């Protein structure tokens, strides 16, 4: 068993080939917290840093979904930390290069998201918490039980945006990241 400091309560994402998981690790740098994604080799337990969670003054979500070919991590993105999710991006796991997938209409998504990619890798399904019930806790603002969610799909190339379901009551609060499955 291997230990690593800075692992937050964010579910790891398995690579489809079973070789490892993608995790987020938080560290303190000059008195402020930074986060980066790491690959964990499940055979050896070794950690390899991939890329920063946030980039260019924008905050990416800590949870996402891995493409079936294990090359891309899809994440939500916020124009500013703590703000609404304004888009979805794909980040190349080998290079850390980000490409836009979708800019969300209007003001974006107020709460969290859950992402799932189709088995053929062509489409993302997104569960979006659109009307969260805010709660303030010791870790800052988060979203408590209640609120409303909706589901939409979009091609990984940004095409074919389609509302699928909702809004509907969401009893899980912001804990929707692991509820979305294809």
Coordinates of N, CA, C and O in Angstrom, one line a residue:
X1 N 0.8 -1.2 0.0 CA 0.0 0.0 0.0 C 0.9 1.2 0.0 O 1.8 1.3 0.8
X2 N 0.6 2.2 -0.9 CA 1.3 3.4 -1.0 C 0.4 4.6 -0.5 O -0.8 4.6 -0.7
X3 N 1.1 5.6 0.1 CA 0.4 6.7 0.6 C 0.9 7.9 -0.2 O 2.0 8.0 -0.6
X4 N 0.0 8.9 -0.3 CA 0.4 10.2 -1.0 C -0.3 11.3 -0.3 O -1.5 11.3 -0.3
X5 N 0.4 12.3 0.2 CA -0.3 13.5 0.8 C -1.0 14.3 -0.3 O -0.6 14.3 -1.5
X6 N -2.1 14.9 0.1 CA -2.8 15.9 -0.8 C -3.9 15.3 -1.6 O -4.4 16.0 -2.5
X7 N -4.2 14.0 -1.4 CA -5.3 13.4 -2.2 C -6.7 13.9 -1.6 O -7.0 13.7 -0.5
X8 N -7.4 14.7 -2.4 CA -8.7 15.2 -2.0 C -9.8 14.1 -2.1 O -9.5 13.0 -2.6
X9 N -11.0 14.4 -1.6 CA -12.1 13.5 -1.8 C -12.7 13.7 -3.2 O -13.7 14.3 -3.3
X10 N -12.0 13.2 -4.1 CA -12.4 13.2 -5.5 C -12.1 11.8 -6.1 O -11.0 11.3 -6.0
X11 N -13.1 11.2 -6.7 CA -13.0 9.9 -7.2 C -11.9 9.8 -8.3 O -11.9 10.6 -9.1
X12 N -11.1 8.7 -8.2 CA -10.2 8.5 -9.3 C -10.9 8.1 -10.6 O -12.0 7.6 -10.5
X13 N -10.3 8.3 -11.7 CA -10.8 7.8 -13.0 C -9.9 6.7 -13.6 O -8.7 7.0 -13.8
X14 N -10.5 5.6 -13.8 CA -9.7 4.4 -14.3 C -9.4 4.6 -15.8 O -10.3 5.1 -16.5
X15 N -8.2 4.2 -16.2 CA -8.0 4.1 -17.6 C -8.6 2.8 -18.1 O -8.7 1.8 -17.3
X16 N -9.1 2.8 -19.3 CA -9.9 1.6 -19.8 C -9.0 0.4 -19.9 O -9.5 -0.8 -19.9
X17 N -7.7 0.6 -20.1 CA -6.8 -0.6 -20.2 C -6.4 -1.2 -18.9 O -5.7 -2.2 -18.8
X18 N -6.9 -0.6 -17.8 CA -6.7 -1.1 -16.4 C -5.3 -0.8 -15.9 O -5.0 -1.3 -14.8
X19 N -4.5 -0.1 -16.6 CA -3.1 0.1 -16.1 C -3.0 1.1 -15.0 O -2.0 1.1 -14.2
X20 N -4.0 2.0 -14.8 CA -3.9 2.9 -13.7 C -5.1 3.8 -13.6 O -6.1 3.6 -14.3
X21 N -5.0 4.8 -12.7 CA -6.1 5.7 -12.5 C -5.5 7.1 -12.5 O -4.3 7.4 -12.3
X22 N -6.4 8.1 -12.8 CA -6.1 9.5 -12.8 C -6.6 10.1 -11.5 O -7.8 9.9 -11.2
X23 N -5.8 10.8 -10.8 CA -6.2 11.4 -9.5 C -5.8 12.8 -9.5 O -4.9 13.2 -10.2
X24 N -6.4 13.6 -8.7 CA -6.0 15.0 -8.4 C -5.3 15.0 -7.1 O -5.6 14.3 -6.1
X25 N -4.2 15.8 -7.1 CA -3.4 16.0 -5.8 C -3.3 17.4 -5.5 O -2.9 18.2 -6.4
X26 N -3.6 17.8 -4.3 CA -3.4 19.2 -3.9 C -2.1 19.4 -3.1 O -1.8 18.5 -2.3
X27 N -1.5 20.5 -3.4 CA -0.2 20.8 -2.7 C -0.3 22.3 -2.3 O -1.0 23.1 -2.9
X28 N 0.5 22.7 -1.3 CA 0.6 24.0 -0.9 C 1.9 24.6 -1.5 O 3.0 24.1 -1.3
X29 N 1.8 25.7 -2.2 CA 2.9 26.4 -2.8 C 2.8 27.9 -2.4 O 1.9 28.6 -2.8
X30 N 3.9 28.3 -1.7 CA 3.9 29.7 -1.2 C 2.6 30.1 -0.5 O 2.1 31.2 -0.8
X31 N 2.1 29.2 0.3 CA 0.9 29.5 1.1 C -0.4 29.4 0.4 O -1.4 29.7 1.0
X32 N -0.4 29.0 -0.9 CA -1.7 28.8 -1.6 C -1.8 27.4 -2.1 O -0.7 26.8 -2.5
X33 N -3.0 26.9 -2.2 CA -3.2 25.6 -2.7 C -3.2 25.5 -4.2 O -3.8 26.3 -4.9
X34 N -2.5 24.5 -4.8 CA -2.5 24.3 -6.2 C -2.9 22.8 -6.4 O -2.7 22.0 -5.4
X35 N -3.4 22.5 -7.5 CA -3.8 21.1 -7.8 C -3.3 20.7 -9.1 O -3.2 21.5 -10.1
X36 N -3.0 19.4 -9.2 CA -2.5 18.8 -10.5 C -3.1 17.4 -10.6 O -3.3 16.7 -9.6
X37 N -3.2 17.0 -11.8 CA -3.6 15.6 -12.1 C -2.4 14.7 -12.2 O -1.3 15.1 -12.7
X38 N -2.5 13.5 -11.7 CA -1.4 12.5 -11.7 C -2.0 11.2 -12.2 O -3.1 10.9 -12.0
X39 N -1.1 10.4 -12.8 CA -1.4 9.1 -13.2 C -0.8 8.2 -12.1 O 0.4 8.3 -11.7
X40 N -1.6 7.2 -11.6 CA -1.1 6.3 -10.6 C -1.1 4.9 -11.3 O -2.1 4.4 -11.7
X41 N 0.1 4.3 -11.4 CA 0.3 3.0 -11.9 C -0.2 2.0 -10.9 O 0.4 1.9 -9.8
X42 N -1.2 1.3 -11.2 CA -1.8 0.4 -10.1 C -0.9 -0.8 -9.9 O -1.0 -1.5 -8.8
X43 N 0.0 -1.2 -10.8 CA 0.9 -2.3 -10.6 C 2.0 -1.9 -9.6 O 2.3 -2.7 -8.7
X44 N 2.6 -0.8 -9.8 CA 3.7 -0.4 -8.9 C 3.4 0.6 -7.8 O 4.1 0.8 -6.9
X45 N 2.2 1.3 -7.9 CA 1.8 2.3 -7.0 C 2.5 3.6 -7.1 O 2.4 4.5 -6.3
X46 N 3.2 3.8 -8.2 CA 4.0 5.0 -8.5 C 3.1 6.1 -9.0 O 2.1 5.8 -9.8
X47 N 3.4 7.4 -8.7 CA 2.6 8.5 -9.1 C 3.4 9.3 -10.2 O 4.6 9.5 -10.0
X48 N 2.8 9.7 -11.3 CA 3.5 10.5 -12.3 C 2.6 11.7 -12.6 O 1.4 11.6 -12.9
X49 N 3.2 12.9 -12.4 CA 2.4 14.2 -12.6 C 2.1 14.3 -14.1 O 3.0 14.1 -14.9
X50 N 0.9 14.7 -14.4 CA 0.4 14.9 -15.7 C 0.4 16.4 -16.1 O 1.1 16.8 -17.0
X51 N -0.5 17.1 -15.4 CA -0.6 18.6 -15.7 C -1.4 19.2 -14.6 O -2.1 18.6 -13.8
X52 N -1.3 20.6 -14.5 CA -2.1 21.4 -13.5 C -3.6 21.2 -13.8 O -4.0 21.1 -14.9
X53 N -4.3 21.2 -12.7 CA -5.8 21.2 -12.9 C -6.2 22.5 -13.5 O -7.0 22.5 -14.4
X54 N -5.7 23.6 -13.0 CA -6.2 25.0 -13.5 C -5.1 25.5 -14.5 O -3.9 25.2 -14.4
X55 N -5.6 26.4 -15.4 CA -4.6 26.9 -16.4 C -5.2 28.3 -16.9 O -6.4 28.5 -17.0
X56 N -4.2 29.1 -17.2 CA -4.6 30.4 -17.8 C -5.6 31.2 -17.0 O -6.5 31.8 -17.6
X57 N -5.5 31.1 -15.7 CA -6.5 31.9 -14.8 C -7.8 31.3 -14.8 O -8.7 31.8 -14.2
X58 N -8.0 30.1 -15.4 CA -9.3 29.4 -15.3 C -9.2 28.2 -14.5 O -8.1 27.6 -14.4
X59 N -10.3 27.8 -13.8 CA -10.3 26.6 -13.0 C -11.0 25.5 -13.7 O -12.1 25.7 -14.2
X60 N -10.4 24.3 -13.8 CA -11.0 23.1 -14.3 C -11.6 22.3 -13.2 O -11.1 22.4 -12.1
X61 N -12.6 21.5 -13.5 CA -13.2 20.7 -12.5 C -12.2 19.6 -12.1 O -11.4 19.2 -12.9
X62 N -12.4 19.1 -10.8 CA -11.5 18.0 -10.4 C -12.0 16.6 -10.9 O -11.2 15.7 -10.8
X63 N -13.2 16.6 -11.3 CA -13.7 15.3 -11.8 C -14.0 15.4 -13.3 O -14.3 16.5 -13.8
X64 N -13.9 14.3 -14.0 CA -14.1 14.3 -15.4 C -14.3 12.8 -15.9 O -14.7 12.0 -15.1
X65 N -14.0 12.6 -17.1 CA -14.1 11.2 -17.7 C -13.0 11.0 -18.7 O -12.6 12.0 -19.4
X66 N -12.6 9.8 -18.8 CA -11.4 9.5 -19.7 C -12.0 8.8 -20.9 O -12.9 8.0 -20.9
X67 N -11.5 9.3 -22.1 CA -11.9 8.7 -23.4 C -11.6 7.2 -23.5 O -10.6 6.8 -22.8
X68 N -12.3 6.5 -24.3 CA -12.1 5.0 -24.4 C -10.7 4.7 -24.8 O -10.2 3.6 -24.5
X69 N -10.0 5.5 -25.6 CA -8.6 5.2 -26.0 C -7.6 5.7 -25.0 O -6.4 5.6 -25.2
X70 N -8.1 6.1 -23.8 CA -7.2 6.5 -22.7 C -6.2 7.7 -23.0 O -5.2 7.9 -22.4
X71 N -6.6 8.5 -24.0 CA -5.8 9.6 -24.4 C -6.2 11.0 -23.9 O -5.4 12.0 -23.9
X72 N -7.5 11.1 -23.6 CA -8.1 12.4 -23.2 C -8.9 12.4 -21.9 O -9.6 11.4 -21.7
X73 N -8.7 13.4 -21.1 CA -9.5 13.6 -19.9 C -10.4 14.8 -20.2 O -10.0 15.9 -20.5
X74 N -11.7 14.6 -20.1 CA -12.7 15.6 -20.3 C -13.1 16.2 -19.0 O -13.3 15.5 -18.0
X75 N -13.1 17.5 -18.9 CA -13.3 18.3 -17.7 C -14.2 19.5 -17.9 O -14.2 20.0 -19.0
X76 N -14.9 19.9 -16.9 CA -15.6 21.2 -17.0 C -14.6 22.3 -16.7 O -13.5 22.1 -16.1
X77 N -14.9 23.5 -17.1 CA -14.0 24.7 -16.9 C -14.8 25.9 -16.4 O -15.9 26.1 -16.9
X78 N -14.2 26.6 -15.5 CA -14.8 27.9 -15.0 C -13.9 29.0 -15.4 O -12.7 28.9 -15.3
X79 N -14.5 30.1 -15.8 CA -13.7 31.3 -16.2 C -13.0 31.9 -14.9 O -11.9 32.6 -15.1
X80 N -13.5 31.7 -13.8 CA -12.9 32.1 -12.5 C -13.2 31.1 -11.4 O -14.3 30.5 -11.4
X81 N -12.3 30.8 -10.5 CA -12.5 29.9 -9.4 C -13.8 30.3 -8.6 O -14.0 31.4 -8.3
X82 N -14.6 29.3 -8.4 CA -15.8 29.5 -7.6 C -17.0 30.0 -8.5 O -18.1 30.1 -8.0
X83 N -16.7 30.3 -9.7 CA -17.8 30.8 -10.6 C -18.5 29.6 -11.3 O -18.2 28.5 -11.0
X84 N -19.4 29.9 -12.1 CA -20.2 28.8 -12.8 C -19.3 28.1 -13.8 O -18.3 28.7 -14.3
X85 N -19.6 26.9 -14.1 CA -18.9 26.1 -15.2 C -19.4 26.7 -16.5 O -20.6 26.7 -16.8
X86 N -18.4 27.2 -17.3 CA -18.8 27.9 -18.5 C -18.5 27.0 -19.8 O -18.8 27.5 -20.9
X87 N -17.8 25.9 -19.6 CA -17.5 25.1 -20.8 C -17.0 23.7 -20.4 O -16.9 23.4 -19.2
X88 N -16.7 23.0 -21.5 CA -16.1 21.6 -21.3 C -14.9 21.6 -22.2 O -14.9 22.1 -23.4
X89 N -13.8 21.0 -21.7 CA -12.6 20.9 -22.5 C -12.1 19.4 -22.5 O -12.5 18.6 -21.6
X90 N -11.3 19.1 -23.4 CA -10.6 17.8 -23.5 C -9.1 18.1 -23.3 O -8.6 19.0 -23.9
X91 N -8.5 17.4 -22.4 CA -7.0 17.6 -22.1 C -6.3 16.4 -22.5 O -6.6 15.3 -22.0
X92 N -5.3 16.5 -23.3 CA -4.5 15.4 -23.8 C -3.7 14.9 -22.6 O -2.9 15.6 -22.0
X93 N -3.8 13.6 -22.2 CA -3.1 13.1 -21.0 C -1.6 13.0 -21.2 O -0.9 13.1 -20.3
X94 N -1.1 12.9 -22.5 CA 0.3 12.8 -22.7 C 1.0 14.2 -22.7 O 2.1 14.3 -22.2
X95 N 0.3 15.2 -23.2 CA 0.9 16.5 -23.4 C 0.4 17.6 -22.5 O 1.0 18.6 -22.3
X96 N -0.8 17.4 -21.9 CA -1.5 18.5 -21.1 C -2.1 19.5 -22.0 O -2.7 20.5 -21.5
X97 N -2.1 19.4 -23.3 CA -2.7 20.4 -24.2 C -4.2 20.3 -24.1 O -4.8 19.2 -24.2
X98 N -4.8 21.5 -23.9 CA -6.3 21.5 -23.8 C -6.9 22.0 -25.1 O -6.4 22.8 -25.8
X99 N -8.0 21.4 -25.4 CA -8.8 21.8 -26.6 C -10.3 22.0 -26.1 O -10.8 21.3 -25.3
X100 N -10.9 23.1 -26.6 CA -12.3 23.3 -26.2 C -13.2 22.3 -26.9 O -13.0 21.9 -28.0
X101 N -14.2 21.9 -26.1 CA -15.2 21.0 -26.6 C -16.5 21.8 -26.8 O -17.1 21.8 -27.9
X102 N -16.9 22.6 -25.7 CA -18.2 23.3 -25.7 C -18.1 24.5 -24.8 O -17.6 24.4 -23.7
X103 N -18.6 25.6 -25.3 CA -18.8 26.8 -24.5 C -20.3 26.8 -24.2 O -21.2 26.7 -25.1
X104 N -20.6 26.7 -22.9 CA -22.0 26.6 -22.5 C -22.8 27.9 -22.7 O -22.3 29.0 -22.6
X105 N -24.1 27.8 -23.1 CA -24.9 29.0 -23.4 C -25.2 29.7 -22.1 O -25.2 29.1 -21.0
X106 N -25.5 31.0 -22.2 CA -25.9 31.8 -21.0 C -24.8 31.9 -20.0 O -23.6 32.1 -20.3
X107 N -25.2 31.8 -18.7 CA -24.2 32.1 -17.6 C -23.5 30.8 -17.2 O -22.7 30.8 -16.3
X108 N -23.9 29.7 -17.9 CA -23.2 28.4 -17.5 C -23.9 27.6 -16.5 O -25.1 27.8 -16.3
X109 N -23.2 26.7 -15.9 CA -23.8 25.8 -14.9 C -23.4 26.2 -13.5 O -22.3 26.4 -13.2
X110 N -24.5 26.5 -12.7 CA -24.2 27.0 -11.3 C -23.5 26.1 -10.4 O -22.7 26.5 -9.6
X111 N -23.8 24.8 -10.5 CA -23.2 23.8 -9.6 C -22.2 22.9 -10.2 O -21.5 23.3 -11.1
X112 N -22.2 21.6 -9.8 CA -21.3 20.6 -10.3 C -21.8 20.0 -11.6 O -22.9 20.2 -12.0
X113 N -20.9 19.1 -12.1 CA -21.3 18.3 -13.3 C -20.8 16.9 -13.1 O -19.9 16.6 -12.3
X114 N -21.4 16.0 -13.8 CA -21.0 14.6 -14.0 C -20.8 14.4 -15.5 O -21.6 14.8 -16.3
X115 N -19.7 13.8 -15.9 CA -19.4 13.5 -17.3 C -19.3 12.0 -17.6 O -18.7 11.3 -16.7
X116 N -19.8 11.6 -18.7 CA -19.6 10.2 -19.2 C -19.4 10.3 -20.7 O -20.0 11.1 -21.4
X117 N -18.5 9.4 -21.2 CA -18.2 9.4 -22.6 C -18.8 8.1 -23.2 O -18.8 7.0 -22.5
X118 N -19.3 8.2 -24.4 CA -19.9 7.0 -25.1 C -18.8 6.0 -25.3 O -17.6 6.3 -25.4
X119 N -19.2 4.7 -25.4 CA -18.2 3.6 -25.7 C -17.4 3.8 -26.9 O -16.2 3.4 -27.0
X120 N -17.9 4.5 -27.9 CA -17.2 4.7 -29.2 C -16.3 6.0 -29.1 O -15.6 6.4 -30.0
X121 N -16.5 6.8 -28.0 CA -15.7 8.0 -27.8 C -16.1 9.2 -28.5 O -15.5 10.2 -28.4
X122 N -17.3 9.1 -29.1 CA -17.7 10.3 -29.9 C -18.6 11.3 -29.2 O -18.7 12.4 -29.7
X123 N -19.2 10.9 -28.1 CA -20.2 11.8 -27.5 C -20.0 11.8 -26.0 O -19.7 10.8 -25.3
X124 N -20.2 13.0 -25.4 CA -20.2 13.2 -23.9 C -21.7 13.3 -23.5 O -22.5 14.0 -24.1
X125 N -22.0 12.7 -22.4 CA -23.2 12.9 -21.6 C -22.9 13.7 -20.4 O -21.9 13.4 -19.7
X126 N -23.7 14.7 -20.1 CA -23.4 15.6 -19.0 C -24.6 15.8 -18.1 O -25.7 16.0 -18.6
X127 N -24.4 15.5 -16.8 CA -25.4 15.8 -15.8 C -25.0 17.1 -15.2 O -23.8 17.2 -14.7
X128 N -25.8 18.1 -15.2 CA -25.5 19.4 -14.7 C -26.4 19.8 -13.6 O -27.6 19.7 -13.7
X129 N -25.8 20.3 -12.5 CA -26.5 20.8 -11.4 C -26.8 22.2 -11.7 O -25.9 23.1 -11.6
X130 N -28.0 22.5 -12.1 CA -28.4 23.9 -12.6 C -28.9 24.8 -11.5 O -28.9 26.0 -11.7
X131 N -29.5 24.2 -10.5 CA -30.1 25.1 -9.4 C -29.7 24.5 -8.1 O -30.6 23.9 -7.4
X132 N -28.5 24.7 -7.7 CA -28.1 24.0 -6.4 C -28.6 24.7 -5.2 O -29.0 25.9 -5.3
X133 N -28.7 24.0 -4.1 CA -29.0 24.6 -2.8 C -27.7 24.9 -2.1 O -27.0 24.0 -1.7
X134 N -27.3 26.2 -2.0 CA -26.0 26.5 -1.4 C -25.9 26.3 0.1 O -26.9 26.5 0.8
X135 N -24.7 25.8 0.5 CA -24.4 25.6 1.9 C -23.0 26.1 2.1 O -22.2 25.9 1.3
X136 N -22.7 26.7 3.2 CA -21.3 27.1 3.5 C -20.8 26.2 4.6 O -21.4 26.1 5.7
X137 N -19.7 25.6 4.4 CA -19.1 24.7 5.4 C -17.7 25.1 5.7 O -17.2 26.2 5.2
X138 N -17.0 24.3 6.4 CA -15.6 24.6 6.8 C -14.6 24.6 5.7 O -13.6 25.2 5.7
X139 N -15.0 23.9 4.6 CA -14.1 23.9 3.4 C -14.6 24.9 2.4 O -14.1 24.9 1.2
X140 N -15.4 25.9 2.8 CA -15.9 26.9 1.9 C -17.3 26.5 1.4 O -18.0 25.7 1.9
X141 N -17.7 27.2 0.3 CA -19.1 27.0 -0.2 C -19.1 25.7 -1.0 O -18.2 25.3 -1.7
X142 N -20.2 24.9 -0.7 CA -20.5 23.7 -1.5 C -22.0 23.7 -1.7 O -22.7 24.5 -1.2
X143 N -22.5 22.7 -2.4 CA -23.9 22.6 -2.6 C -24.5 21.4 -1.9 O -24.1 20.3 -2.1
X144 N -25.5 21.7 -1.1 CA -26.1 20.7 -0.3 C -27.2 19.9 -1.0 O -27.4 20.1 -2.2
X145 N -27.9 19.1 -0.3 CA -29.0 18.3 -1.0 C -30.1 19.3 -1.5 O -30.3 20.4 -1.1
X146 N -30.7 18.8 -2.6 CA -31.8 19.6 -3.2 C -31.3 20.2 -4.5 O -30.2 19.9 -5.0
X147 N -32.1 21.1 -5.0 CA -31.8 21.7 -6.3 C -32.2 20.9 -7.5 O -33.0 19.9 -7.3
X148 N -31.9 21.3 -8.7 CA -32.3 20.6 -9.9 C -31.1 20.3 -10.8 O -30.1 21.0 -10.8
X149 N -31.3 19.2 -11.5 CA -30.2 18.8 -12.5 C -30.9 18.6 -13.8 O -32.1 18.4 -13.9
X150 N -30.0 18.5 -14.8 CA -30.5 18.2 -16.2 C -29.4 17.4 -16.9 O -28.3 17.4 -16.4
X151 N -29.8 16.7 -17.9 CA -28.8 15.9 -18.7 C -28.8 16.4 -20.1 O -29.9 16.6 -20.7
X152 N -27.6 16.6 -20.7 CA -27.5 16.9 -22.1 C -26.3 16.1 -22.7 O -25.5 15.6 -22.0
X153 N -26.3 16.0 -24.0 CA -25.2 15.3 -24.7 C -24.6 16.3 -25.7 O -25.3 17.2 -26.2
X154 N -23.3 16.1 -26.0 CA -22.6 16.9 -27.0 C -21.5 16.0 -27.6 O -20.9 15.2 -26.9
X155 N -21.3 16.2 -28.9 CA -20.1 15.5 -29.5 C -18.8 15.9 -28.9 O -18.7 17.1 -28.5
X156 N -17.8 15.1 -28.9 CA -16.5 15.5 -28.3 C -15.9 16.5 -29.2 O -14.9 17.2 -28.8
X157 N -16.4 16.7 -30.4 CA -15.9 17.8 -31.3 C -16.8 19.1 -31.1 O -16.6 20.0 -31.9
X158 N -17.7 19.1 -30.1 CA -18.6 20.2 -29.9 C -19.9 20.3 -30.7 O -20.7 21.2 -30.5
X159 N -20.1 19.3 -31.6 CA -21.3 19.3 -32.4 C -22.4 18.6 -31.7 O -22.2 17.9 -30.7
X160 N -23.6 18.8 -32.3 CA -24.8 18.0 -31.9 C -25.2 18.1 -30.4 O -25.6 17.2 -29.8
X161 N -25.1 19.4 -29.9 CA -25.6 19.6 -28.5 C -27.1 19.3 -28.5 O -27.9 19.7 -29.3
X162 N -27.5 18.5 -27.4 CA -28.9 18.1 -27.3 C -29.3 18.0 -25.9 O -28.7 17.2 -25.1
X163 N -30.4 18.7 -25.5 CA -30.9 18.5 -24.2 C -31.6 17.1 -24.1 O -32.4 16.8 -25.1
X164 N -31.4 16.3 -23.1 CA -32.0 15.0 -23.0 C -33.0 14.9 -22.0 O -34.1 14.3 -22.3
X165 N -32.8 15.4 -20.8 CA -33.8 15.3 -19.7 C -33.6 16.4 -18.7 O -32.5 16.8 -18.4
X166 N -34.7 16.8 -18.1 CA -34.7 17.7 -17.0 C -35.3 19.1 -17.4 O -35.7 19.3 -18.5
X167 N -35.2 20.0 -16.4 CA -34.7 19.8 -15.1 C -35.5 18.9 -14.2 O -36.7 18.7 -14.4
X168 N -34.8 18.2 -13.3 CA -35.5 17.3 -12.4 C -34.9 17.4 -11.0 O -33.8 18.0 -10.9
X169 N -35.7 17.0 -10.0 CA -35.2 17.1 -8.7 C -33.9 16.3 -8.5 O -33.8 15.2 -9.0
X170 N -33.0 16.9 -7.7 CA -31.7 16.2 -7.5 C -31.5 16.2 -6.0 O -31.1 17.2 -5.4
X171 N -31.7 15.0 -5.4 CA -31.5 14.9 -4.0 C -30.1 14.7 -3.5 O -29.8 14.7 -2.4
X172 N -29.1 14.6 -4.5 CA -27.8 14.3 -4.2 C -26.9 15.5 -4.0 O -25.7 15.5 -3.7
X173 N -27.5 16.7 -4.2 CA -26.7 17.9 -4.1 C -25.6 18.0 -5.2 O -25.8 17.5 -6.3
X174 N -24.4 18.4 -4.8 CA -23.4 18.5 -5.8 C -22.7 17.2 -6.0 O -21.8 17.1 -6.8
X175 N -23.1 16.2 -5.3 CA -22.4 14.9 -5.4 C -22.9 14.1 -6.6 O -23.3 13.0 -6.6
X176 N -22.9 14.8 -7.8 CA -23.4 14.1 -9.0 C -22.3 13.6 -9.9 O -22.5 13.0 -10.9
X177 N -21.0 13.9 -9.6 CA -19.9 13.6 -10.4 C -19.8 12.1 -10.7 O -19.4 11.7 -11.8
X178 N -20.2 11.3 -9.8 CA -20.1 9.8 -10.0 C -21.4 9.2 -10.3 O -21.5 8.0 -10.4
X179 N -22.4 10.0 -10.5 CA -23.7 9.4 -10.8 C -23.9 9.2 -12.3 O -24.8 8.5 -12.8
X180 N -23.1 9.9 -13.1 CA -23.3 9.8 -14.6 C -22.6 8.6 -15.2 O -21.4 8.5 -15.0
X181 N -23.3 7.8 -15.9 CA -22.8 6.6 -16.6 C -23.4 6.6 -18.0 O -24.5 6.9 -18.2
X182 N -22.6 6.1 -18.9 CA -23.2 5.9 -20.3 C -24.0 4.6 -20.3 O -23.6 3.6 -19.8

